[in-house]
Amino acid sequence: MAPDLINPKLAAKTRELCYSAFAVLHSGVTRTPLYAVEHLTRDSVAAAKGLQRPEASAFHAEPRLPPDERAELADYKRSGFDRGHLVPSANEPTPNAQQESFSLANMIPQVGESNRGIWSAIEGATRHLANTRGEVYVVTGPVFQGANLQRIGGRVLVPTHVFKAIYDPRRREAAAYLVPNAPGNDYQRIPIAQLEEVTGISIFPGIPAAARTTAMALPEPRAPGRGRQKDEPGFSERDVLKFLKELVR
């Protein structure tokens, strides 16, 4: 079941866009996705691993969106922000799916240090989880908090945070990473219920109540020199090794 918008203010000018290996709900107000949905499996991760990432010229405006609702390449030019994928091209199992992931309808303005640092590490940790567990459902999206939000190009809203929520349908467990859209490597691992309060989106409608309120153990992303939120559960190296052994049983 697709995510559901709890906050009615988010629903204005939204359009569903389906691609060959993922789908997004796009907002013509923020000119970004509100979320992107994908189903990662061991086979899809293996297929994607052997593909070469497209060139930077693959970035493109989404032709299915009205011009006044979509981001343009010019909005990002000299903005100081990366064109940050919600669904990373490294997840895509075919050349066509990789090309589709470079649509600006799959992008947010993202701080480069975070995008190429802790966020990249979280993307890798998510693929690792899909590979070890067999399959996971993933919902990724921006968070817009506060009244004084920045726009690039005077049009595209800059998120304050980015989330990646993961559900394991076999073990019926879920949790999310929440990352500030800011320099540094800080992040949190939180229950889905907490993420829903932050985003105004019902991320995984219909999952068991326990999966919403209790965070599953997520692998620690490996980003050099990363920080730690005060309320983030600490994992020692011994804890990580124990967790990985449990995954492959």
Short mmCIF file of C-alpha atoms in Angstrom, two decimals:
data_model
loop_
_atom_site.label_atom_id
_atom_site.label_comp_id
_atom_site.label_asym_id
_atom_site.label_seq_id
_atom_site.Cartn_x
_atom_site.Cartn_y
_atom_site.Cartn_z
CA MET A 1 0.00 0.00 0.00
CA ALA A 2 1.34 3.44 -0.94
CA PRO A 3 2.12 6.02 1.74
CA ASP A 4 -0.80 8.22 2.76
CA LEU A 5 -0.69 11.98 3.37
CA ILE A 6 -1.86 12.68 6.93
CA ASN A 7 -1.30 16.43 6.66
CA PRO A 8 -3.84 17.73 4.09
CA LYS A 9 -1.64 20.75 3.32
CA LEU A 10 0.80 18.41 1.58
CA ALA A 11 -1.80 17.29 -0.96
CA ALA A 12 -1.86 20.49 -3.05
CA LYS A 13 -0.60 20.04 -6.63
CA THR A 14 0.57 16.46 -6.06
CA ARG A 15 1.06 14.03 -8.93
CA GLU A 16 1.96 10.34 -8.88
CA LEU A 17 4.75 9.39 -11.26
CA CYS A 18 5.55 5.74 -11.95
CA TYR A 19 8.89 4.61 -13.35
CA SER A 20 10.09 1.14 -14.28
CA ALA A 21 11.59 0.37 -10.84
CA PHE A 22 10.27 3.06 -8.48
CA ALA A 23 7.49 5.61 -8.01
CA VAL A 24 7.31 9.12 -6.57
CA LEU A 25 4.64 11.49 -5.31
CA HIS A 26 5.67 14.88 -6.65
CA SER A 27 4.63 18.24 -5.24
CA GLY A 28 4.14 21.22 -7.54
CA VAL A 29 4.37 23.45 -4.45
CA THR A 30 7.84 22.36 -3.32
CA ARG A 31 8.85 21.28 -6.85
CA THR A 32 10.38 18.17 -5.27
CA PRO A 33 9.09 14.69 -4.51
CA LEU A 34 7.27 14.29 -1.21
CA TYR A 35 8.43 10.68 -1.21
CA ALA A 36 9.82 7.94 -3.44
CA VAL A 37 8.95 4.25 -3.08
CA GLU A 38 11.00 1.22 -4.11
CA HIS A 39 11.15 -2.53 -3.52
CA LEU A 40 14.73 -3.72 -3.11
CA THR A 41 15.54 -7.42 -3.39
CA ARG A 42 18.71 -9.44 -3.33
CA ASP A 43 18.38 -9.97 -7.08
CA SER A 44 17.79 -6.29 -7.90
CA VAL A 45 20.78 -5.23 -5.81
CA ALA A 46 22.97 -7.76 -7.60
CA ALA A 47 21.73 -6.60 -11.02
CA ALA A 48 22.39 -2.94 -10.20
CA LYS A 49 25.89 -3.65 -8.96
CA GLY A 50 27.15 -4.55 -12.42
CA LEU A 51 25.90 -1.39 -14.14
CA GLN A 52 27.86 1.77 -14.85
CA ARG A 53 26.44 5.05 -13.47
CA PRO A 54 25.19 7.41 -16.19
CA GLU A 55 27.08 10.64 -16.90
CA ALA A 56 26.09 13.92 -15.23
CA SER A 57 24.38 14.90 -18.48
CA ALA A 58 21.68 12.34 -17.62
CA PHE A 59 20.03 14.83 -15.23
CA HIS A 60 16.85 16.17 -16.81
CA ALA A 61 13.63 17.99 -16.02
CA GLU A 62 10.57 15.72 -15.84
CA PRO A 63 8.58 16.15 -19.09
CA ARG A 64 5.39 14.71 -17.57
CA LEU A 65 5.11 17.63 -15.14
CA PRO A 66 3.76 21.10 -16.00
CA PRO A 67 6.63 23.61 -16.35
CA ASP A 68 5.35 25.74 -13.47
CA GLU A 69 5.33 22.72 -11.10
CA ARG A 70 8.67 21.12 -11.91
CA ALA A 71 12.31 21.84 -11.13
CA GLU A 72 14.59 22.84 -13.99
CA LEU A 73 18.33 22.30 -14.35
CA ALA A 74 18.74 26.09 -14.13
CA ASP A 75 17.27 26.06 -10.59
CA TYR A 76 20.20 23.97 -9.34
CA LYS A 77 22.91 25.78 -11.31
CA ARG A 78 25.24 27.69 -8.93
CA SER A 79 22.78 27.06 -6.10
CA GLY A 80 25.40 25.52 -3.83
CA PHE A 81 23.30 22.35 -3.49
CA ASP A 82 23.66 18.89 -5.04
CA ARG A 83 20.90 17.36 -7.11
CA GLY A 84 20.27 14.71 -4.49
CA HIS A 85 18.63 11.46 -5.58
CA LEU A 86 15.85 10.06 -3.40
CA VAL A 87 16.07 6.73 -5.22
CA PRO A 88 19.80 6.35 -5.96
CA SER A 89 20.90 5.26 -9.40
CA ALA A 90 23.02 2.58 -7.69
CA ASN A 91 19.76 0.81 -6.73
CA GLU A 92 18.46 0.58 -10.29
CA PRO A 93 18.66 -2.88 -11.93
CA THR A 94 18.57 -1.82 -15.61
CA PRO A 95 20.14 0.98 -17.71
CA ASN A 96 16.68 2.41 -18.41
CA ALA A 97 15.80 2.51 -14.70
CA GLN A 98 19.12 4.20 -13.96
CA GLN A 99 18.39 6.85 -16.58
CA GLU A 100 14.93 7.41 -15.10
CA SER A 101 16.42 7.98 -11.65
CA PHE A 102 18.13 11.14 -13.00
CA SER A 103 14.79 12.89 -13.48
CA LEU A 104 14.62 16.05 -11.34
CA ALA A 105 11.27 14.67 -10.11
CA ASN A 106 13.45 12.26 -8.10
CA MET A 107 15.71 15.04 -6.74
CA ILE A 108 15.92 17.40 -3.78
CA PRO A 109 18.39 20.24 -3.15
CA GLN A 110 20.85 18.47 -0.84
CA VAL A 111 23.94 19.73 0.96
CA GLY A 112 26.87 18.17 -0.89
CA GLU A 113 28.82 17.05 2.18
CA SER A 114 25.81 15.14 3.49
CA ASN A 115 24.78 13.77 0.09
CA ARG A 116 28.25 12.38 -0.61
CA GLY A 117 28.96 11.44 3.00
CA ILE A 118 26.50 10.08 5.54
CA TRP A 119 23.61 9.91 3.06
CA SER A 120 25.64 7.84 0.60
CA ALA A 121 26.61 5.56 3.48
CA ILE A 122 22.93 5.13 4.43
CA GLU A 123 22.10 4.21 0.84
CA GLY A 124 24.82 1.55 0.95
CA ALA A 125 23.58 0.25 4.31
CA THR A 126 20.08 -0.07 2.87
CA ARG A 127 21.32 -2.12 -0.09
CA HIS A 128 23.26 -4.31 2.34
CA LEU A 129 20.10 -4.88 4.36
CA ALA A 130 18.15 -5.84 1.21
CA ASN A 131 20.91 -8.25 0.23
CA THR A 132 21.13 -9.96 3.62
CA ARG A 133 17.40 -10.11 4.35
CA GLY A 134 16.24 -10.90 0.83
CA GLU A 135 13.85 -7.99 0.33
CA VAL A 136 12.85 -4.68 1.87
CA TYR A 137 10.43 -1.90 1.00
CA VAL A 138 11.96 1.58 1.11
CA VAL A 139 10.32 5.01 1.29
CA THR A 140 12.62 8.03 1.00
CA GLY A 141 11.68 11.68 1.26
CA PRO A 142 12.35 15.23 2.40
CA VAL A 143 11.21 16.96 5.58
CA PHE A 144 10.33 20.66 5.58
CA GLN A 145 10.35 22.10 9.10
CA GLY A 146 9.87 25.72 10.12
CA ALA A 147 8.51 28.82 8.42
CA ASN A 148 11.74 30.27 7.02
CA LEU A 149 12.57 27.73 4.35
CA GLN A 150 15.05 28.42 1.57
CA ARG A 151 14.31 28.08 -2.15
CA ILE A 152 16.83 27.64 -4.93
CA GLY A 153 16.15 29.43 -8.18
CA GLY A 154 13.40 31.17 -6.22
CA ARG A 155 11.30 28.06 -6.91
CA VAL A 156 12.54 24.75 -5.45
CA LEU A 157 12.10 24.31 -1.70
CA VAL A 158 15.14 23.14 0.27
CA PRO A 159 14.37 20.43 2.86
CA THR A 160 15.64 20.66 6.42
CA HIS A 161 16.00 16.88 6.74
CA VAL A 162 15.91 13.73 4.61
CA PHE A 163 14.54 10.35 5.69
CA LYS A 164 14.84 6.77 4.52
CA ALA A 165 12.25 4.38 5.97
CA ILE A 166 12.66 0.61 5.63
CA TYR A 167 10.18 -2.24 6.12
CA ASP A 168 11.09 -5.92 6.20
CA PRO A 169 7.90 -7.81 5.21
CA ARG A 170 9.25 -11.21 6.25
CA ARG A 171 10.17 -10.23 9.80
CA ARG A 172 7.47 -7.52 9.92
CA GLU A 173 9.93 -4.95 11.25
CA ALA A 174 10.53 -1.33 10.31
CA ALA A 175 12.57 1.76 11.18
CA ALA A 176 13.95 4.89 9.57
CA TYR A 177 17.09 6.94 9.21
CA LEU A 178 16.60 10.70 9.66
CA VAL A 179 19.39 12.99 8.48
CA PRO A 180 19.74 16.81 8.73
CA ASN A 181 20.20 18.46 5.34
CA ALA A 182 23.32 20.15 6.64
CA PRO A 183 27.10 19.69 6.73
CA GLY A 184 28.32 16.88 8.96
CA ASN A 185 27.50 13.23 9.44
CA ASP A 186 24.84 13.29 12.16
CA TYR A 187 21.79 11.05 11.84
CA GLN A 188 19.13 9.29 13.90
CA ARG A 189 17.51 5.86 13.77
CA ILE A 190 13.87 6.25 14.77
CA PRO A 191 10.56 4.30 14.82
CA ILE A 192 8.15 4.80 11.94
CA ALA A 193 5.56 6.35 14.28
CA GLN A 194 8.02 9.09 15.20
CA LEU A 195 8.84 9.71 11.53
CA GLU A 196 5.14 10.04 10.71
CA GLU A 197 4.81 12.81 13.30
CA VAL A 198 7.71 14.67 11.69
CA THR A 199 6.62 14.25 8.06
CA GLY A 200 2.81 14.29 8.17
CA ILE A 201 2.87 11.11 6.07
CA SER A 202 1.71 7.61 6.96
CA ILE A 203 4.80 5.87 5.64
CA PHE A 204 3.74 2.22 5.64
CA PRO A 205 -0.06 2.03 6.04
CA GLY A 206 -1.27 -1.33 7.25
CA ILE A 207 1.93 -2.62 8.86
CA PRO A 208 1.61 -4.14 12.36
CA ALA A 209 1.38 -1.67 15.25
CA ALA A 210 4.54 -3.09 16.78
CA ALA A 211 6.45 -2.39 13.57
CA ARG A 212 5.36 1.26 13.71
CA THR A 213 6.28 1.89 17.33
CA THR A 214 9.41 -0.23 17.74
CA ALA A 215 12.46 0.48 15.59
CA MET A 216 14.15 -2.51 14.03
CA ALA A 217 17.95 -2.70 14.23
CA LEU A 218 19.36 -0.85 11.24
CA PRO A 219 22.99 -1.26 10.15
CA GLU A 220 25.33 1.56 11.06
CA PRO A 221 26.32 3.58 8.00
CA ARG A 222 30.05 3.79 7.47
CA ALA A 223 30.82 7.48 6.92
CA PRO A 224 34.27 8.73 8.00
CA GLY A 225 34.20 11.01 11.03
CA ARG A 226 30.44 10.97 11.44
CA GLY A 227 28.76 12.56 14.44
CA ARG A 228 26.09 11.12 16.69
CA GLN A 229 22.77 12.48 17.87
CA LYS A 230 22.32 12.44 21.65
CA ASP A 231 19.24 10.26 21.43
CA GLU A 232 20.74 7.93 18.83
CA PRO A 233 21.39 4.39 20.10
CA GLY A 234 25.10 3.71 20.16
CA PHE A 235 26.45 0.62 18.40
CA SER A 236 29.91 -0.63 19.24
CA GLU A 237 31.96 -2.57 16.70
CA ARG A 238 31.10 -5.74 18.63
CA ASP A 239 27.38 -4.92 18.37
CA VAL A 240 27.64 -4.42 14.61
CA LEU A 241 29.45 -7.73 14.08
CA LYS A 242 26.84 -9.52 16.20
CA PHE A 243 24.03 -7.89 14.18
CA LEU A 244 25.57 -8.89 10.86
CA LYS A 245 25.97 -12.50 12.03
CA GLU A 246 22.27 -12.59 13.01
CA LEU A 247 21.25 -11.32 9.57
CA VAL A 248 22.94 -14.17 7.69
CA ARG A 249 21.57 -16.99 9.84
#
